[in-house]
Coordinates of C-alpha atoms in Angstrom, one line a residue:
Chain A
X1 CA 181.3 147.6 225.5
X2 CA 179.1 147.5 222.6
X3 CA 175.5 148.3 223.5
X4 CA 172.6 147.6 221.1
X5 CA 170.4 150.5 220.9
X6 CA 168.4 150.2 218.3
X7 CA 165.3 150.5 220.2
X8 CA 166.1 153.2 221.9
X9 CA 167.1 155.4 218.9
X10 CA 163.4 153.8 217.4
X11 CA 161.7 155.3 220.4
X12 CA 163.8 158.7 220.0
X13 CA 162.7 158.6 216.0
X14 CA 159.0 157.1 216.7
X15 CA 157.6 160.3 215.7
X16 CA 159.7 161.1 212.9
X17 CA 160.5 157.5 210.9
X18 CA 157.4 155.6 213.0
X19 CA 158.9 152.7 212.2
X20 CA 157.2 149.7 213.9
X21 CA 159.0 150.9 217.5
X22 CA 156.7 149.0 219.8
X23 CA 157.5 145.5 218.2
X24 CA 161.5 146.3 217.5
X25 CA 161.2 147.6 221.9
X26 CA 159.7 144.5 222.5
X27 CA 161.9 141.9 221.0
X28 CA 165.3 143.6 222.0
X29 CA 164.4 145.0 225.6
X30 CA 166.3 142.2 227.5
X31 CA 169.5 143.1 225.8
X32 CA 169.4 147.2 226.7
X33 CA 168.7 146.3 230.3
X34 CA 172.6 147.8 230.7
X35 CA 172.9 150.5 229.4
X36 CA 168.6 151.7 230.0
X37 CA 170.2 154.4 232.5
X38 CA 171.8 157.2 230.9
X39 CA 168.8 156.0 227.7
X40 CA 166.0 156.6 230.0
X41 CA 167.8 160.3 230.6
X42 CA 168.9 160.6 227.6
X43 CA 164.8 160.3 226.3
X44 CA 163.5 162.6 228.2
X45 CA 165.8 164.9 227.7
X46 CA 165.5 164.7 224.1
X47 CA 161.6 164.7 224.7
X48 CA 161.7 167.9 226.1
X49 CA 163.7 169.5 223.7
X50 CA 162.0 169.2 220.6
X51 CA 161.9 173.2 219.1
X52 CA 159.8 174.3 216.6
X53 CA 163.1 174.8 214.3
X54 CA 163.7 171.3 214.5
X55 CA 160.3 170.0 213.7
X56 CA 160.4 172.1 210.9
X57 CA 163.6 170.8 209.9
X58 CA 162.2 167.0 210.0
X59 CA 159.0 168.0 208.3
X60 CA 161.1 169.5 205.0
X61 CA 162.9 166.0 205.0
X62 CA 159.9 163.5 205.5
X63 CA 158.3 165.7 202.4
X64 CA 161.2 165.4 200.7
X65 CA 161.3 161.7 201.3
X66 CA 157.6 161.2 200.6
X67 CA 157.4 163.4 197.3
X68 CA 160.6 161.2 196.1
X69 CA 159.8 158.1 197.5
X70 CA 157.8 155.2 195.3
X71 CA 155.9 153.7 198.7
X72 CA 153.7 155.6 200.9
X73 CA 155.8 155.9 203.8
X74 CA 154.4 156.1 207.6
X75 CA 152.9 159.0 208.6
X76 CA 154.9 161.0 211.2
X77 CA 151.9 161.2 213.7
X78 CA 153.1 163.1 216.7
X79 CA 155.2 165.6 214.8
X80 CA 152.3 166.7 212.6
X81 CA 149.7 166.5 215.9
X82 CA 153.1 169.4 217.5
X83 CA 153.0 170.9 213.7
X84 CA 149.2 171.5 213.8
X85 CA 148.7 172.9 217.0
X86 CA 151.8 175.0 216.2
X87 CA 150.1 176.9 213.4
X88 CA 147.0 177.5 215.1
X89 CA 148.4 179.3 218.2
X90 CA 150.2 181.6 215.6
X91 CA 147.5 181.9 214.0
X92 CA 146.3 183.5 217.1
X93 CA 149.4 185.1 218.0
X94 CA 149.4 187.1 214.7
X95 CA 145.3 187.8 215.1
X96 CA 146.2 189.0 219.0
X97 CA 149.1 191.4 217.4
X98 CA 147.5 192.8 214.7
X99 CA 144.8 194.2 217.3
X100 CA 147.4 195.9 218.8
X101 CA 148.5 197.8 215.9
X102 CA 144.3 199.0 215.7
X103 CA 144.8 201.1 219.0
X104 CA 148.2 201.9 218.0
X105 CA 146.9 204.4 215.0
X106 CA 145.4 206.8 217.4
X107 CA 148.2 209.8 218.5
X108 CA 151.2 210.0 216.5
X109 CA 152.8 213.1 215.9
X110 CA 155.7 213.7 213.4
X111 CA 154.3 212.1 209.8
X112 CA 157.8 210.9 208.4
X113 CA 158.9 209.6 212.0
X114 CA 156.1 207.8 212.8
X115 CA 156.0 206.2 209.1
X116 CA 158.9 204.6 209.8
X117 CA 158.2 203.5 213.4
X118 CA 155.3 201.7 212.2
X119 CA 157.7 199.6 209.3
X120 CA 160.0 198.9 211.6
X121 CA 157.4 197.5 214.4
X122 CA 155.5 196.1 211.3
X123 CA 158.4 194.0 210.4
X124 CA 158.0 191.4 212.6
X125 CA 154.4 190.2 211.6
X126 CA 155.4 190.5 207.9
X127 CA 158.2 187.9 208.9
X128 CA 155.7 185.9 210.8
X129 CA 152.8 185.9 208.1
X130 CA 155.5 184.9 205.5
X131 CA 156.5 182.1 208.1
X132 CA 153.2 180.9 208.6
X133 CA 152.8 180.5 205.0
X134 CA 155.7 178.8 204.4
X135 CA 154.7 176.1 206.7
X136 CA 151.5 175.8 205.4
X137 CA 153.0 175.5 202.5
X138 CA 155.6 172.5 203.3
X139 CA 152.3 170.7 205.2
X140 CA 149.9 171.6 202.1
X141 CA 152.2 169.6 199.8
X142 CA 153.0 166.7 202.2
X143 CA 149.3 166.0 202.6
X144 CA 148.5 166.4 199.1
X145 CA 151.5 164.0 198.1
X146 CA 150.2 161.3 200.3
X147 CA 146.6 161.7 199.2
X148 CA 147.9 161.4 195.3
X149 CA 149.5 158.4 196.8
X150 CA 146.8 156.9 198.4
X151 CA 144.6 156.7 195.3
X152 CA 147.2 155.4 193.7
X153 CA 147.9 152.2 195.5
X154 CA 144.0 152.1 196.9
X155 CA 143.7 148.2 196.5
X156 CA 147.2 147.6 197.5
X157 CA 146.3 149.5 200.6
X158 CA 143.7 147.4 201.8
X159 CA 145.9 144.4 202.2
X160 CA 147.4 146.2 205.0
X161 CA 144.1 145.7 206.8
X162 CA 144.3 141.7 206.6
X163 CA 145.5 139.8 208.6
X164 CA 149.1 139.1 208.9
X165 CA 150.4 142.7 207.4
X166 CA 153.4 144.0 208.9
X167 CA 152.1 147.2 209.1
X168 CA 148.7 147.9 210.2
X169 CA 147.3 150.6 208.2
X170 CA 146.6 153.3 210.9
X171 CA 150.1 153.3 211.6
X172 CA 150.9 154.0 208.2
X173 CA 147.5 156.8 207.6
X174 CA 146.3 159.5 209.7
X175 CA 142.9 159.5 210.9
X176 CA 141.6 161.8 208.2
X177 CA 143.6 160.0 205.7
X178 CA 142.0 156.5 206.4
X179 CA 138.9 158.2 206.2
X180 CA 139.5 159.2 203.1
X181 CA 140.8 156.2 201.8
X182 CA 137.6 153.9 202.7
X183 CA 135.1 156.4 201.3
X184 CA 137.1 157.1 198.3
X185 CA 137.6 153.4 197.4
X186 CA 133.6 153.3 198.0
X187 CA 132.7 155.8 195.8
X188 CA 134.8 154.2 193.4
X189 CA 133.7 151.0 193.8
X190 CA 130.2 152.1 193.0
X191 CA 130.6 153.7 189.8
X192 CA 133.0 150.5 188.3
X193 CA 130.0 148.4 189.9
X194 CA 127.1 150.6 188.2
X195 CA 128.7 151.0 184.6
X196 CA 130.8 148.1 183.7
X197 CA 131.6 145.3 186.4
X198 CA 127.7 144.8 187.0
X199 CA 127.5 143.7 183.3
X200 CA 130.0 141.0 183.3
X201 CA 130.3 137.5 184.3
X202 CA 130.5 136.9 188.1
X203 CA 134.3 135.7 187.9
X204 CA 135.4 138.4 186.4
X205 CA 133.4 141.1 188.4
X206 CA 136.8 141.3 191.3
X207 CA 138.6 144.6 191.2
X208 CA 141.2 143.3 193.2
X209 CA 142.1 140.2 191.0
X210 CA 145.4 139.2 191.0
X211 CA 145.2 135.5 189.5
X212 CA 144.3 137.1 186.0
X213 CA 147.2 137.6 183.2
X214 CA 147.4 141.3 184.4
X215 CA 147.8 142.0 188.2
X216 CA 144.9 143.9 189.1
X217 CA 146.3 145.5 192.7
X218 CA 149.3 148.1 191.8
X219 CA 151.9 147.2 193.9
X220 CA 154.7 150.3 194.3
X221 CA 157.7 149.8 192.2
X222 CA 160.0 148.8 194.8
X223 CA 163.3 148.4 192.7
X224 CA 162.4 152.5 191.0
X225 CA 165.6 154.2 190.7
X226 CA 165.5 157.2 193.3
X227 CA 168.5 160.1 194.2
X228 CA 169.9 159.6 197.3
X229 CA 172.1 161.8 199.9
X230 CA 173.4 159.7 202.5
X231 CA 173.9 162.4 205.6
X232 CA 174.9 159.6 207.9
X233 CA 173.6 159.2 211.7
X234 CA 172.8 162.4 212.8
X235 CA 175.7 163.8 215.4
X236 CA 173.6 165.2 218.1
X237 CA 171.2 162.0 218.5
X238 CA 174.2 159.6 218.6
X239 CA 177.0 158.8 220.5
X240 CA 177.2 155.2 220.0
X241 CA 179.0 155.1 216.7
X242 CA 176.3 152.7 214.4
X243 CA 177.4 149.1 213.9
X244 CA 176.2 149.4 210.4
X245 CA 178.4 151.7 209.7
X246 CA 181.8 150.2 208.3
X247 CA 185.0 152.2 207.6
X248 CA 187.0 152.0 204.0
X249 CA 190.3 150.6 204.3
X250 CA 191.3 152.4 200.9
X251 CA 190.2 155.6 201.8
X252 CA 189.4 156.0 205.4
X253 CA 185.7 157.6 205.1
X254 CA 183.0 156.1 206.7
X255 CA 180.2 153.8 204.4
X256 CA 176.9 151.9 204.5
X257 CA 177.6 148.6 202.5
X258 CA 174.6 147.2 200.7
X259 CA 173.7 144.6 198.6
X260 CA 171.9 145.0 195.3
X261 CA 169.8 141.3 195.2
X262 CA 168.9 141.5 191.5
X263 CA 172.3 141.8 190.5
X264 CA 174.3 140.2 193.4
X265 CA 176.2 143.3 193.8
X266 CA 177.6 144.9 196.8
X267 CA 177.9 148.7 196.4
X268 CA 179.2 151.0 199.1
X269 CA 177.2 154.3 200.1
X270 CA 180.1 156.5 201.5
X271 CA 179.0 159.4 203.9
X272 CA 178.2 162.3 202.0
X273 CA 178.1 161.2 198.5
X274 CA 174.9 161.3 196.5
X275 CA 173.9 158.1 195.0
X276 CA 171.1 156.8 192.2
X277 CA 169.8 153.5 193.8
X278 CA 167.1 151.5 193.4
X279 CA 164.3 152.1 196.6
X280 CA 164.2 148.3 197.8
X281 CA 168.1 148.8 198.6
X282 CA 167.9 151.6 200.3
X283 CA 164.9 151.7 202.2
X284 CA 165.8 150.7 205.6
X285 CA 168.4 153.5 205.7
X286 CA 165.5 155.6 204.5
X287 CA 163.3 154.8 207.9
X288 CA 166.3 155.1 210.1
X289 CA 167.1 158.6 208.6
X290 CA 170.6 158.1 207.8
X291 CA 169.8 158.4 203.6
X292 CA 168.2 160.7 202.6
X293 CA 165.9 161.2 199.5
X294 CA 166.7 164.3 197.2
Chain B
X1 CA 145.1 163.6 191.1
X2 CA 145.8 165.5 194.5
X3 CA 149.2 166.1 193.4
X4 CA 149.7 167.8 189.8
X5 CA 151.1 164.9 187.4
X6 CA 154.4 167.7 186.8
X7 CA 155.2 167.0 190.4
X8 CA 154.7 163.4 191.0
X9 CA 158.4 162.7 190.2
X10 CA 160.5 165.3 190.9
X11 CA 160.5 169.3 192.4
X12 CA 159.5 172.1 190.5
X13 CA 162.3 174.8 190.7
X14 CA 160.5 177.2 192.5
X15 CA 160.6 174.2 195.4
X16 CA 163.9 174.0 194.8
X17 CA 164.2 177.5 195.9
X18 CA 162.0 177.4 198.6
X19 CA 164.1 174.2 200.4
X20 CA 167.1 176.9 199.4
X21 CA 165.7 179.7 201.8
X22 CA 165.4 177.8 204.4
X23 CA 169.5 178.1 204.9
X24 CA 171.4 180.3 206.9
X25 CA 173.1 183.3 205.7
X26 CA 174.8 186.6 207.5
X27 CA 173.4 190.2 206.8
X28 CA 174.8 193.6 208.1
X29 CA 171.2 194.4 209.4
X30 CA 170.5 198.4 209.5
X31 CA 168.3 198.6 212.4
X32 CA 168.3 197.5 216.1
X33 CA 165.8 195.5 217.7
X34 CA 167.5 194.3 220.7
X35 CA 166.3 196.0 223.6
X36 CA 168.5 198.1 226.3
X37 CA 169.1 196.4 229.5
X38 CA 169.0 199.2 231.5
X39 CA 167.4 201.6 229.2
X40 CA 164.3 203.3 231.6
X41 CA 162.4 204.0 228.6
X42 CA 159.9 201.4 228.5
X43 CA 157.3 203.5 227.4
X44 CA 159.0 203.3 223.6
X45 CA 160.7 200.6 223.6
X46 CA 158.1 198.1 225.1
X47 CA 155.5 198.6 222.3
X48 CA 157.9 196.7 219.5
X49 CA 157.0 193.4 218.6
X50 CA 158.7 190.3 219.2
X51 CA 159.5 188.0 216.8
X52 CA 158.3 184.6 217.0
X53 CA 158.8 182.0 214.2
X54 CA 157.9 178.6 213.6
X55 CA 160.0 177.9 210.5
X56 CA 163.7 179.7 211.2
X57 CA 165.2 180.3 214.5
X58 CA 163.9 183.8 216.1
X59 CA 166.5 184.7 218.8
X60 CA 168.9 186.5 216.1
X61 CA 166.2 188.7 215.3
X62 CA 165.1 189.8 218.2
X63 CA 169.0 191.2 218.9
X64 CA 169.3 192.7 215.8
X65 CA 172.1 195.7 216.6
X66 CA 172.8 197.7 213.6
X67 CA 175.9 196.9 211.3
X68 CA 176.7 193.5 213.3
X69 CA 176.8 190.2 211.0
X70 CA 173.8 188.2 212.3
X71 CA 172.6 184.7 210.6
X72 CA 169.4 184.6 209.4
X73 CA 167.5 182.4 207.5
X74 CA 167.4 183.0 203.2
X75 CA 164.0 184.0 202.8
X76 CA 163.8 186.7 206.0
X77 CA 167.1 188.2 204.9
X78 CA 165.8 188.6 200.8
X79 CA 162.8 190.0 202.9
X80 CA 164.5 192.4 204.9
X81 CA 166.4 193.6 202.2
X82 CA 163.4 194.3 199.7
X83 CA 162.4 196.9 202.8
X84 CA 165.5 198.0 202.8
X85 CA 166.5 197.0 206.1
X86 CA 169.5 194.7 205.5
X87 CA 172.2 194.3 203.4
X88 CA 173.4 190.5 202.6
X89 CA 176.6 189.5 203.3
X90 CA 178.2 187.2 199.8
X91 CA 179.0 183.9 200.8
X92 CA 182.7 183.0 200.5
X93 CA 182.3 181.3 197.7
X94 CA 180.9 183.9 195.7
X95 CA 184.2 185.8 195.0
X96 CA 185.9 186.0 191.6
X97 CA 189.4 184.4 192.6
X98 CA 187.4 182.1 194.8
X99 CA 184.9 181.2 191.6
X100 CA 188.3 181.0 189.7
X101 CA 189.7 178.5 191.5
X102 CA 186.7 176.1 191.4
X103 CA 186.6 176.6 187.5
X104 CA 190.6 175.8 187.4
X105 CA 189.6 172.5 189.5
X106 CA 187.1 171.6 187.4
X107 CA 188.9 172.0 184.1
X108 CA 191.8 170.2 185.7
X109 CA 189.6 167.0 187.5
X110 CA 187.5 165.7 184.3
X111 CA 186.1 162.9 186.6
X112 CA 184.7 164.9 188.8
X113 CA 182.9 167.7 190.2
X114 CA 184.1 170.4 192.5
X115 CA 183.1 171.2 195.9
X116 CA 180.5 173.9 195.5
X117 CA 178.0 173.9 198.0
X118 CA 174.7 172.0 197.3
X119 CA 172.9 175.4 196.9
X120 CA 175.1 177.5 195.0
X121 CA 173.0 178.0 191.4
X122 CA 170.1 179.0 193.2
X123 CA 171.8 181.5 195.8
X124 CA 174.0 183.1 193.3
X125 CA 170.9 183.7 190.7
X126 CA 168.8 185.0 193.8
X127 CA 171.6 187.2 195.2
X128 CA 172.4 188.3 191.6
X129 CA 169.1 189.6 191.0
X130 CA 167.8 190.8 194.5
X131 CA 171.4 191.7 196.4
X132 CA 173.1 192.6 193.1
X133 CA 174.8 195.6 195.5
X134 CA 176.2 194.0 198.3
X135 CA 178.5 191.9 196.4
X136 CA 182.1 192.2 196.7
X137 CA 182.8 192.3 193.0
X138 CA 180.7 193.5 189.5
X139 CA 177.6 191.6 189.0
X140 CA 178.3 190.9 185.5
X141 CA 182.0 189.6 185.7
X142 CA 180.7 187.5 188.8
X143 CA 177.7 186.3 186.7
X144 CA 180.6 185.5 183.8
X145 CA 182.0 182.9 186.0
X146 CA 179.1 181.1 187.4
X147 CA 177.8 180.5 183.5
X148 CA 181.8 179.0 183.2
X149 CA 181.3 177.1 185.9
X150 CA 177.6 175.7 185.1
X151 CA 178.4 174.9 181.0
X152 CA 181.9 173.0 182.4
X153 CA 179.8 170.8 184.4
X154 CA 177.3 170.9 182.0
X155 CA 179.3 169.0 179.5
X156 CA 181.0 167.1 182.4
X157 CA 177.6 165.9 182.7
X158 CA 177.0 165.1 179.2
X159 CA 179.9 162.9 179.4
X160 CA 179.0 161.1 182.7
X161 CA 175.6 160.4 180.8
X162 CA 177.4 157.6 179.0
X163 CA 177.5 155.6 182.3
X164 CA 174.4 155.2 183.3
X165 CA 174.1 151.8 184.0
X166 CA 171.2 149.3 186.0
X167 CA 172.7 149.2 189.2
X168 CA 174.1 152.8 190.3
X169 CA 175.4 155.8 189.9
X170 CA 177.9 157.5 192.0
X171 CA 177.4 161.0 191.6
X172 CA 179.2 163.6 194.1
X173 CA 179.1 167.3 194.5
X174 CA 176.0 168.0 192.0
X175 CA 173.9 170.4 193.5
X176 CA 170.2 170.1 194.0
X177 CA 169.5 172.2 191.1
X178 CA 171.3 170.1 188.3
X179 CA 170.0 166.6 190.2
X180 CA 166.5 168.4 189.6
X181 CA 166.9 168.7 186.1
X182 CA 168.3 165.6 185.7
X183 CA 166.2 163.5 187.4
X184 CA 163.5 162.7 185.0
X185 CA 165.5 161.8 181.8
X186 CA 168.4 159.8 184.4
X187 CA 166.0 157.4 186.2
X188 CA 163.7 157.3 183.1
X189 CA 166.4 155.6 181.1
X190 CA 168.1 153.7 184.1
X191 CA 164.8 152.4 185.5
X192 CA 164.3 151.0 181.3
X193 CA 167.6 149.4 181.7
X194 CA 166.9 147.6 184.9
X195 CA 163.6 146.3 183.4
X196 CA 165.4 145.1 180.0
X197 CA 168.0 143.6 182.3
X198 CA 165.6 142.0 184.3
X199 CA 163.7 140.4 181.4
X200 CA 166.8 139.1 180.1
X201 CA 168.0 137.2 183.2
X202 CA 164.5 135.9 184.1
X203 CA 165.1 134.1 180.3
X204 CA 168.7 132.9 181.3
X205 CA 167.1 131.4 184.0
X206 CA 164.4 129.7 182.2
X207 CA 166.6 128.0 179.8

């Protein structure tokens, strides 16, 4: 029996690789109808579980991804709303602790004992200030990668607001980010307009002129070269083995086959292996985690 | 930019390091925090603190028992040992015969590279120069045979350089550290290669 599941393992990742999930549901819910039973379980379940361990895990991997990555890939919404709210209750934790240790000062008795009672109790919010910054850390440079990103492909970004994008662009930005996108390009707008644009001919005032001899919106450079570590579907999410998935006759070990279009060439990404590909082949594997960028 | 321009392509290796210490390793830790089941005094033993992380799993440290192997994250065990609270147990890998046998495999397997983990430059220089005690065998001779190792796939390198090609490159076993350094001059020259083959097709075509 060979289920389809790929919209249920979209809804599992919709936090994580927010690909589109609502329009891949849509268009394959009549043929999961059999096996929606032990999914509908098997959702929750997972729903329930998510630890802070993991989280952390699937932030260090979609920065990873987004550092590496040419595109500005989707932004993991409900992880970072869990990650967020995360650091401020240890924030609070720590703040709550560190009272403790105020009263704690008071009557101690033997000088040498008590010194090292107080490292040893100590410990523990050392760890858990060197945690905190850690993860502050891993969010700091995720955010700041997809700002640098942002202002680079600023006019390619507003296409996604027309009509007929496949993404729409708050799917793809946070709140803050698409805030900062729109005032950012308006500042910017205004200072070309004031100092040069305002000064030349109407037809060529356009910042976003792609008829010209040079295209004006930067596109990212879908075919870039880019490391690659292909983990594989993830054990503990799957138990359907993945239709993609193809085994070597020569060898026996498992591999994604994909097609290079430039070249017409078919290459094989075997499971574990670490690869240099261009993005535009490997970027569906990307979204569905089974590749990952390093 | 946001994002310093040294960083918009690749890590930096103090990243590197920090994606390192985020892996498991066992330490022989030298106190106990793991509280007595039926021990009646509360009046001590109640005041510790918990543990509570949001980056590495917390349960091991909370039943810390002296001188049992327990798996902690890199970073808490380096910081555990700097109060001198720990001592690190060496991966299995870091052993002279072991380290032997990977530079015997090397020298004998020219096309490739051997199975060291993906992390092994980085946790051998940071347990060389913070651990340097706990290991099994003298630092320096230990130290000896990772340089072997690194300047054999050095050059191993070197010579896979000559491939680089526009489509791909197949390249097993390297370890985050040498992709790092790679990375800019590797997909500098191959992402070249791909445009100059591109131009010359789009001309085929033409004619």
């Amino acid at each position: 029996m060979n289920i389809d599941i790929d919209d249920i393992l979209a809804d599992l990742d919709r936090d994580t690789t927010a690909v589109d999930s609502s329009l891949i549901s849509q268009t394959h819910n009549d043929t999961t109808i059999l096996g929606s039973d032990g999914a509908e379980t098997d959702k929750l379940r997972h729903i329930t579980n998510v630890s802070p361990v993991e989280d952390f895990e699937t932030l260090i991997t979609h920065w990873r991804n987004e550092r590496m990555s040419p595109e500005l890939l989707p932004f993991p919404h409900l992880l970072m709303q869990r990650t967020l709210r995360r650091v401020q209750e240890q924030v609070e934790h720590i703040e709550v602790l560190s009272m403790g240790y105020l009263d704690d000062t008071g009557g101690s008795a033997d000088a040498s004992d008590s010194r090292n009672a107080t490292l040893l109790s100590k410990l523990p919010l050392l760890g858990m200030e060197a945690d905190l910054e850690r993860l502050r850390f891993v969010l700091r440079s995720f955010l700041r990668c997809r700002l640098a990103k942002i202002d680079k492909y600023n006019l390619y970004l507003r296409q996604f607001n027309e009509e007929g994008a496949a993404v729409s662009l708050d799917e793809l930005l946070s709140r803050q980010e698409l805030e900062y996108h729109e005032r950012h390009f308006a500042i910017l707008l205004k200072l070309l307009n004031n100092s040069i644009l305002r000064h030349l001919p109407p037809e060529l005032q356009a910042v976003d002129d792609n008829d010209g001899s040079v295209k004006m919106v930067e596109e990212p450079e879908w075919t870039r070269f880019v490391f690659v570590f292909v983990s594989g579907p993830d054990p503990k999410k799957e138990q359907v083995p993945d239709p993609r998935l193809l085994v070597s006759e020569t060898t026996g070990q498992q591999f994604y086959p994909v097609t290079i279009q430039e070249l017409q060439e078919e290459a094989e990404l075997a499971i574990g292996g670490i690869y240099v590909m261009r993005y535009n082949v490997v970027r569906e594997l990307i979204l569905e985690n089974k590749v990952q960028l390093i | 930019m946001s994002l310093p321009w040294k960083l918009q392509e690749t890590f930096s290796p103090e990243e590197i390091q920090f994606i390192v210490e985020n892996e498991p390793i066992k330490i022989f830790p030298r106190f106990t925090t793991k509280q007595p089941v039926r021990g009646n005094q509360q009046s001590n033993s109640s005041v510790q603190t918990r543990w509570k992380l949001l980056t590495a799993k917390d349960e091991p440290l909370n039943n810390l028992v002296a001188i049992q192997t327990t798996e902690v994250a890199l970073w808490i065990a380096l910081l555990l040992k700097q109060q001198g609270k720990c001592s690190i147990v060496a991966p299995g890998w870091l052993r002279l015969a072991q380290l032997q046998k990977y530079i015997d495999y090397e020298l004998k397997n020219t096309g490739r590279f051997s199975e060291l983990p993906w992390n092994w430059l980085v946790v051998a220089q940071l347990l060389f120069s913070k651990a340097a005690d706990d290991l099994h065998d003298p630092v320096h001779l230990l130290r000896g045979k990772v340089q072997d190792l690194r300047e054999i796939r050095l050059s191993k390198i070197g010579q896979g350089l000559k491939h680089l090609n526009e489509s791909h490159l197949q390249l097993d076993n390297l370890s985050l550290l040498e992709i790092n350094e790679l990375r800019p001059f590797v997909l500098g020259v191959m992402n070249k290669l791909k445009d100059i083959h591109n131009s010359i097709s789009e001309d085929q075509e033409e004619d």
